[in-house]
CSV table of C-alpha atoms and ligand atoms in Angstrom, one decimal:
chain,number,residue,atom,x,y,z
A,768,MET,CA,-140.8,100.4,-187.0
A,769,ALA,CA,-144.4,100.2,-187.2
A,770,LEU,CA,-146.6,96.8,-189.3
A,771,ALA,CA,-148.6,98.4,-191.7
A,772,LEU,CA,-152.3,97.6,-190.8
A,773,PRO,CA,-154.5,96.8,-193.8
A,774,PRO,CA,-156.2,99.7,-194.8
A,775,GLY,CA,-159.2,100.6,-192.6
A,776,LEU,CA,-158.6,98.5,-189.9
A,777,GLU,CA,-156.7,101.2,-188.0
A,778,PRO,CA,-160.3,102.6,-186.0
A,779,PHE,CA,-160.4,98.7,-184.8
A,780,PHE,CA,-156.3,98.9,-183.9
A,781,ILE,CA,-157.1,102.4,-182.0
A,782,ALA,CA,-160.2,100.6,-179.8
A,783,TRP,CA,-158.4,96.6,-178.9
A,784,SER,CA,-155.9,99.3,-178.2
A,785,ALA,CA,-158.2,101.2,-176.0
A,786,VAL,CA,-160.2,97.8,-174.1
A,787,VAL,CA,-155.5,97.1,-173.9
A,788,GLY,CA,-155.5,100.3,-171.5
A,789,ALA,CA,-158.7,99.9,-169.7
A,790,VAL,CA,-157.5,96.4,-168.2
A,791,ILE,CA,-153.7,97.9,-167.6
A,792,GLY,CA,-156.0,101.1,-165.6
A,793,SER,CA,-157.7,98.1,-163.8
A,794,PHE,CA,-154.8,96.8,-162.6
A,795,LEU,CA,-153.1,99.9,-161.6
A,796,ASN,CA,-156.0,100.4,-158.8
A,797,VAL,CA,-154.2,97.5,-157.8
A,798,VAL,CA,-150.6,98.7,-158.0
A,799,ILE,CA,-151.4,102.2,-156.5
A,800,ALA,CA,-153.5,100.1,-153.2
A,801,ARG,CA,-150.6,97.8,-153.0
A,802,VAL,CA,-147.2,98.5,-153.6
A,803,PRO,CA,-147.0,101.4,-151.3
A,804,ALA,CA,-147.8,99.0,-148.5
A,805,GLY,CA,-146.1,95.9,-149.2
A,806,GLU,CA,-148.7,93.7,-150.6
A,807,SER,CA,-147.9,91.2,-153.4
A,808,ILE,CA,-150.3,93.1,-156.3
A,809,VAL,CA,-151.7,89.2,-157.3
A,810,HIS,CA,-152.7,88.1,-154.8
A,811,PRO,CA,-155.1,88.1,-152.9
A,812,PRO,CA,-157.7,88.8,-156.1
A,813,SER,CA,-159.2,92.0,-156.0
A,814,HIS,CA,-161.5,92.5,-152.8
A,815,CYS,CA,-164.0,95.3,-151.6
A,816,PRO,CA,-161.8,97.2,-149.7
A,817,ARG,CA,-165.2,97.5,-146.8
A,818,CYS,CA,-165.9,94.6,-146.4
A,819,GLY,CA,-163.4,92.0,-147.9
A,820,ALA,CA,-165.6,90.5,-150.3
A,821,ARG,CA,-163.9,89.3,-153.8
A,822,ILE,CA,-164.6,90.9,-156.6
A,823,ALA,CA,-166.4,88.7,-159.1
A,824,TRP,CA,-165.2,89.0,-163.0
A,825,TYR,CA,-168.4,91.2,-164.3
A,826,ASP,CA,-167.8,93.7,-161.8
A,827,ASN,CA,-164.2,93.4,-162.4
A,828,VAL,CA,-164.8,95.2,-166.1
A,829,PRO,CA,-162.7,98.7,-166.3
A,830,VAL,CA,-165.4,101.5,-166.1
A,831,ALA,CA,-168.5,100.3,-166.9
A,832,ALA,CA,-168.5,98.2,-163.8
A,833,TRP,CA,-168.5,101.3,-161.7
A,834,LEU,CA,-171.1,102.7,-163.2
A,835,TRP,CA,-173.6,99.8,-163.2
A,836,LEU,CA,-173.2,99.6,-160.1
A,837,ARG,CA,-173.4,102.9,-159.4
A,838,GLY,CA,-170.4,103.2,-157.3
A,839,ARG,CA,-171.3,101.1,-154.3
A,840,CYS,CA,-169.9,97.5,-153.6
A,841,ARG,CA,-172.4,95.1,-154.6
A,842,SER,CA,-172.1,93.1,-151.1
A,843,CYS,CA,-171.4,95.3,-148.4
A,844,ARG,CA,-173.5,98.8,-150.8
A,845,GLY,CA,-169.9,101.0,-149.7
A,846,SER,CA,-169.3,103.3,-152.0
A,847,ILE,CA,-166.1,103.2,-154.2
A,848,SER,CA,-164.0,106.0,-155.1
A,849,PRO,CA,-164.4,106.9,-158.7
A,850,ARG,CA,-160.8,106.7,-158.9
A,851,TYR,CA,-160.9,103.8,-159.8
A,852,PRO,CA,-162.8,104.2,-163.3
A,853,ILE,CA,-160.8,107.6,-164.1
A,854,VAL,CA,-158.0,105.7,-163.6
A,855,GLU,CA,-159.3,102.6,-166.2
A,856,ALA,CA,-160.5,106.1,-168.5
A,857,LEU,CA,-157.1,107.4,-168.1
A,858,GLY,CA,-155.3,103.9,-169.3
A,859,ALA,CA,-157.9,103.2,-172.0
A,860,ALA,CA,-156.8,107.4,-173.1
A,861,ALA,CA,-152.9,106.0,-172.9
A,862,GLY,CA,-153.3,103.0,-175.3
A,863,ALA,CA,-155.9,105.0,-177.8
A,864,LEU,CA,-153.3,107.9,-178.1
A,865,ALA,CA,-150.3,105.5,-178.4
A,866,ALA,CA,-152.1,102.7,-180.8
A,867,TRP,CA,-152.9,106.2,-182.8
A,868,ARG,CA,-149.9,107.4,-182.8
A,869,HIS,CA,-147.3,105.0,-183.2
A,870,GLY,CA,-149.3,101.8,-185.1
A,871,PRO,CA,-149.0,98.5,-183.9
A,872,SER,CA,-144.8,98.4,-182.8
A,873,LEU,CA,-142.0,98.7,-179.7
A,874,ALA,CA,-143.2,102.6,-179.8
A,875,ALA,CA,-146.9,102.0,-179.1
A,876,LEU,CA,-146.2,99.2,-176.1
A,877,ALA,CA,-143.4,101.3,-174.7
A,878,GLU,CA,-145.1,104.8,-174.4
A,879,LEU,CA,-148.3,103.0,-173.0
A,880,ALA,CA,-145.5,101.4,-170.5
A,881,LEU,CA,-144.1,104.7,-169.8
A,882,VAL,CA,-147.5,106.1,-168.9
A,883,ALA,CA,-149.1,103.4,-166.9
A,884,LEU,CA,-146.1,103.8,-164.6
A,885,LEU,CA,-146.0,107.6,-164.5
A,886,LEU,CA,-150.0,106.9,-163.6
A,887,ALA,CA,-148.9,104.6,-160.9
A,888,LEU,CA,-146.8,107.3,-159.5
A,889,SER,CA,-148.7,109.7,-159.9
A,890,PHE,CA,-151.3,108.4,-157.5
A,891,ILE,CA,-149.0,107.0,-154.9
A,892,ASP,CA,-147.7,110.5,-154.5
A,893,LEU,CA,-151.1,112.4,-153.8
A,894,ASP,CA,-152.4,109.1,-151.5
A,895,THR,CA,-148.9,108.8,-149.5
A,896,TRP,CA,-146.2,111.7,-150.4
A,897,THR,CA,-143.9,108.9,-151.9
A,898,LEU,CA,-143.0,107.9,-154.8
A,899,PRO,CA,-142.1,104.1,-154.5
A,900,HIS,CA,-138.5,102.6,-155.9
A,901,ALA,CA,-140.1,99.7,-156.6
A,902,LEU,CA,-141.9,101.9,-159.9
A,903,THR,CA,-138.8,104.7,-160.5
A,904,TRP,CA,-136.2,102.6,-160.6
A,905,PRO,CA,-138.0,100.0,-163.4
A,906,LEU,CA,-138.9,103.2,-164.7
A,907,VAL,CA,-135.3,104.3,-165.3
A,908,ALA,CA,-134.9,101.6,-166.7
A,909,LEU,CA,-137.0,100.3,-169.1
A,910,GLY,CA,-136.7,103.9,-170.8
A,911,LEU,CA,-133.4,103.2,-171.5
A,912,ALA,CA,-134.2,100.0,-172.9
A,913,ALA,CA,-136.7,101.6,-174.8
A,914,SER,CA,-134.2,104.5,-175.8
A,915,ALA,CA,-131.3,101.5,-176.7
A,916,ALA,CA,-134.2,99.9,-179.7
A,917,GLY,CA,-135.1,102.9,-180.7
A,918,ALA,CA,-138.4,102.5,-179.3
A,919,SER,CA,-139.1,106.3,-176.7
A,920,ALA,CA,-139.2,109.9,-177.4
A,921,ALA,CA,-135.4,110.1,-176.6
A,922,PRO,CA,-133.8,111.4,-179.7
A,923,SER,CA,-131.2,108.2,-179.3
A,924,LEU,CA,-130.0,106.0,-176.5
A,925,ARG,CA,-126.9,108.5,-175.5
A,926,SER,CA,-129.8,111.7,-175.1
A,927,SER,CA,-131.7,109.3,-173.0
A,928,ALA,CA,-128.5,107.6,-170.7
A,929,VAL,CA,-127.7,111.7,-170.6
A,930,GLY,CA,-130.7,112.3,-169.7
A,931,ALA,CA,-131.2,110.1,-167.0
A,932,ALA,CA,-128.1,111.0,-165.5
A,933,VAL,CA,-128.5,115.2,-165.7
A,934,GLY,CA,-132.4,114.0,-164.4
A,935,PHE,CA,-130.5,112.1,-161.4
A,936,VAL,CA,-127.2,114.6,-160.4
A,937,ALA,CA,-129.6,117.9,-161.0
A,938,PHE,CA,-132.4,116.8,-158.7
A,939,ALA,CA,-129.8,115.0,-156.3
A,940,ALA,CA,-127.8,118.6,-156.0
A,941,VAL,CA,-131.3,120.2,-155.1
A,942,ALA,CA,-131.9,117.1,-153.0
A,943,LEU,CA,-128.8,117.7,-150.7
A,944,VAL,CA,-128.7,121.0,-150.8
A,945,GLY,CA,-132.3,121.8,-149.9
A,946,GLU,CA,-131.8,119.0,-146.6
A,947,LYS,CA,-128.3,121.0,-145.0
A,948,LEU,CA,-129.8,124.2,-145.9
A,949,LEU,CA,-133.1,124.4,-145.1
A,950,ARG,CA,-133.0,120.9,-142.4
A,951,ARG,CA,-135.9,119.4,-143.7
A,952,GLU,CA,-136.8,117.7,-147.2
A,953,ALA,CA,-136.5,120.0,-150.0
A,954,MET,CA,-137.5,117.3,-152.7
A,955,GLY,CA,-137.5,113.6,-151.7
A,956,TRP,CA,-135.2,110.9,-153.3
A,957,GLY,CA,-138.8,109.8,-155.4
A,958,ASP,CA,-138.3,112.9,-157.3
A,959,VAL,CA,-135.1,112.6,-157.9
A,960,PHE,CA,-135.3,108.9,-159.7
A,961,LEU,CA,-138.2,110.2,-161.0
A,962,LEU,CA,-136.6,112.5,-162.9
A,963,ALA,CA,-133.7,109.9,-163.7
A,964,GLY,CA,-137.0,107.9,-165.6
A,965,LEU,CA,-138.1,111.2,-167.5
A,966,GLY,CA,-134.4,112.0,-168.7
A,967,ALA,CA,-133.9,108.4,-170.3
A,968,TRP,CA,-137.7,108.0,-171.9
A,969,LEU,CA,-137.3,111.9,-173.4
A,970,GLY,CA,-133.9,112.8,-173.7
A,971,VAL,CA,-132.0,114.8,-172.1
A,972,ALA,CA,-133.2,118.1,-174.1
A,973,ALA,CA,-136.7,117.7,-172.0
A,974,LEU,CA,-135.4,118.4,-168.9
A,975,LEU,CA,-135.8,121.3,-168.6
A,976,PRO,CA,-139.1,121.8,-170.0
A,977,VAL,CA,-140.2,119.3,-168.0
A,978,VAL,CA,-139.6,120.6,-164.9
A,979,LEU,CA,-140.4,124.1,-166.1
A,980,LEU,CA,-143.6,123.4,-166.9
A,981,ALA,CA,-144.1,121.2,-163.7
A,982,SER,CA,-143.2,123.9,-161.1
A,983,ILE,CA,-145.1,126.6,-162.8
A,984,GLN,CA,-148.0,124.0,-162.6
A,985,GLY,CA,-147.3,123.2,-159.0
A,986,ALA,CA,-146.9,126.6,-157.7
A,987,ALA,CA,-150.3,127.7,-159.6
A,988,VAL,CA,-152.6,124.6,-158.6
A,989,GLY,CA,-150.7,125.2,-154.9
A,990,ILE,CA,-151.4,129.1,-154.4
A,991,ALA,CA,-154.7,128.5,-155.8
A,992,LEU,CA,-155.5,125.5,-153.1
A,993,LEU,CA,-154.4,128.6,-150.3
A,994,LEU,CA,-156.8,131.1,-152.2
A,995,LEU,CA,-159.7,128.9,-151.9
A,996,GLY,CA,-158.6,127.2,-148.3
A,997,LYS,CA,-158.9,124.4,-149.6
A,998,ALA,CA,-155.5,123.2,-149.3
A,999,GLN,CA,-155.9,119.3,-147.6
A,1000,PRO,CA,-153.3,119.1,-144.5
A,1001,GLY,CA,-150.6,115.9,-145.5
A,1002,PRO,CA,-151.0,112.9,-143.2
A,1003,ALA,CA,-151.1,113.7,-139.7
A,1004,PRO,CA,-147.9,113.2,-137.7
A,1005,ARG,CA,-147.6,109.6,-136.2
A,1006,ASP,CA,-147.2,110.6,-132.9
A,1007,GLY,CA,-148.8,113.5,-131.8
A,1008,GLY,CA,-147.0,116.2,-133.7
A,1009,ALA,CA,-143.3,115.8,-132.3
A,1010,ALA,CA,-140.8,116.9,-134.0
A,1011,PRO,CA,-139.9,114.4,-137.0
A,1012,ALA,CA,-136.5,112.0,-136.5
A,1013,ASP,CA,-135.9,110.6,-139.6
A,1014,ASP,CA,-137.7,110.5,-143.1
A,1015,GLU,CA,-140.0,108.4,-141.3
A,1016,GLU,CA,-141.5,110.5,-139.7
A,1017,TRP,CA,-141.2,113.1,-142.2
A,1018,VAL,CA,-144.9,115.2,-142.5
A,1019,PRO,CA,-145.8,117.6,-145.8
A,1020,PRO,CA,-146.1,121.3,-144.8
A,1021,ARG,CA,-149.7,122.0,-144.2
A,1022,ASN,CA,-150.7,123.4,-148.1
A,1023,ALA,CA,-148.5,121.7,-149.7
A,1024,VAL,CA,-148.9,119.5,-152.9
A,1025,PRO,CA,-146.4,116.9,-154.0
A,1026,PHE,CA,-144.9,117.5,-157.0
A,1027,GLY,CA,-144.2,113.5,-158.7
A,1028,PRO,CA,-148.4,113.8,-160.3
A,1029,PHE,CA,-147.1,117.4,-161.3
A,1030,LEU,CA,-143.5,116.4,-163.1
A,1031,ALA,CA,-145.5,113.8,-164.6
A,1032,ALA,CA,-147.9,116.0,-166.0
A,1033,ALA,CA,-145.4,117.8,-167.2
A,1034,ALA,CA,-143.9,114.8,-168.9
A,1035,LEU,CA,-147.1,113.6,-170.9
A,1036,GLU,CA,-147.6,117.1,-172.0
A,1037,TRP,CA,-143.9,117.5,-173.4
A,1038,LEU,CA,-144.6,114.2,-175.1
A,1039,TYR,CA,-148.0,114.7,-176.9
A,1040,ALA,CA,-148.1,118.2,-176.5
A,1041,GLY,CA,-144.2,119.5,-177.0
A,1042,GLY,CA,-144.3,120.4,-180.6
A,1043,TRP,CA,-147.6,123.2,-179.7
A,1044,ILE,CA,-146.5,123.9,-176.9
A,1045,ALA,CA,-143.3,125.2,-178.7
A,1046,ARG,CA,-144.7,127.2,-181.2
A,1047,LEU,CA,-146.6,128.6,-178.2
A,1048,VAL,CA,-143.9,129.6,-175.9
A,1049,PRO,CA,-140.5,130.1,-178.7
A,1050,MET,CA,-138.4,130.1,-175.5
A,1051,LEU,CA,-139.3,126.4,-175.4
A,1052,GLY,CA,-138.6,125.7,-178.9
A,1053,ALA,CA,-134.7,125.2,-179.0
A,1054,PHE,CA,-135.6,121.6,-176.7
A,1055,ARG,CA,-137.5,120.5,-179.0
B,226,ZN,ZN1,-167.9,95.8,-149.9
């Protein structure tokens, strides 16, 4: 249930939510940099990764600070990745969209939490080819909790719970069969928990369209990178290219792209534009 806003206040609520989203985006940049390394996300305070200089609050204002510093550190003039303001802008967009779609409500807060977790997981997967349990397990738990409170996109708690279970079992089967048949990791366990989380947040019926959308877009991007010859090989093997001994040593295949960001993007497409996609592709209409 949403609180009723006094007439005329809606634009201000949406703008305020965008600012909140941008601040969350700024925090996500810290999460993306520190969680895979197992570092604390609260200590030490923000500092330049190059020179270590502490970043003052006025140089930490989401999006704007990067623009007025022209993407450079104030101390060492080293360049700061445009990814920082991009993540902050995506956070702002998520905040504004949640406010516009749901008004001041638990559903808006829940949607913002979902998008924030998906943004963090996507960029961590692009960086490190991992989806940390520190983020995927809370994604599953929060999805179930939000559904229990009627604040998720899942039609019911039952659909949410079944979605988490089906997402987990379906991808776990792919992961296990891949490991046995191909003798390599076909599907990471991170993807298994990510899909379980998406099932919890969106409901069981959304799983098939989300996996289809993710696969189509993942394949399209993979082929495009291959054709353009711009594919990035994964992180270099740590021991000069010897055969991977275990999971820790697993090296992504050349010209491959991690699947997590595509699953996350497909989930957001289905969340924001599922009705429109179902009209465009009538086959998917059955899953709305
Ligand atoms: Zn610096």
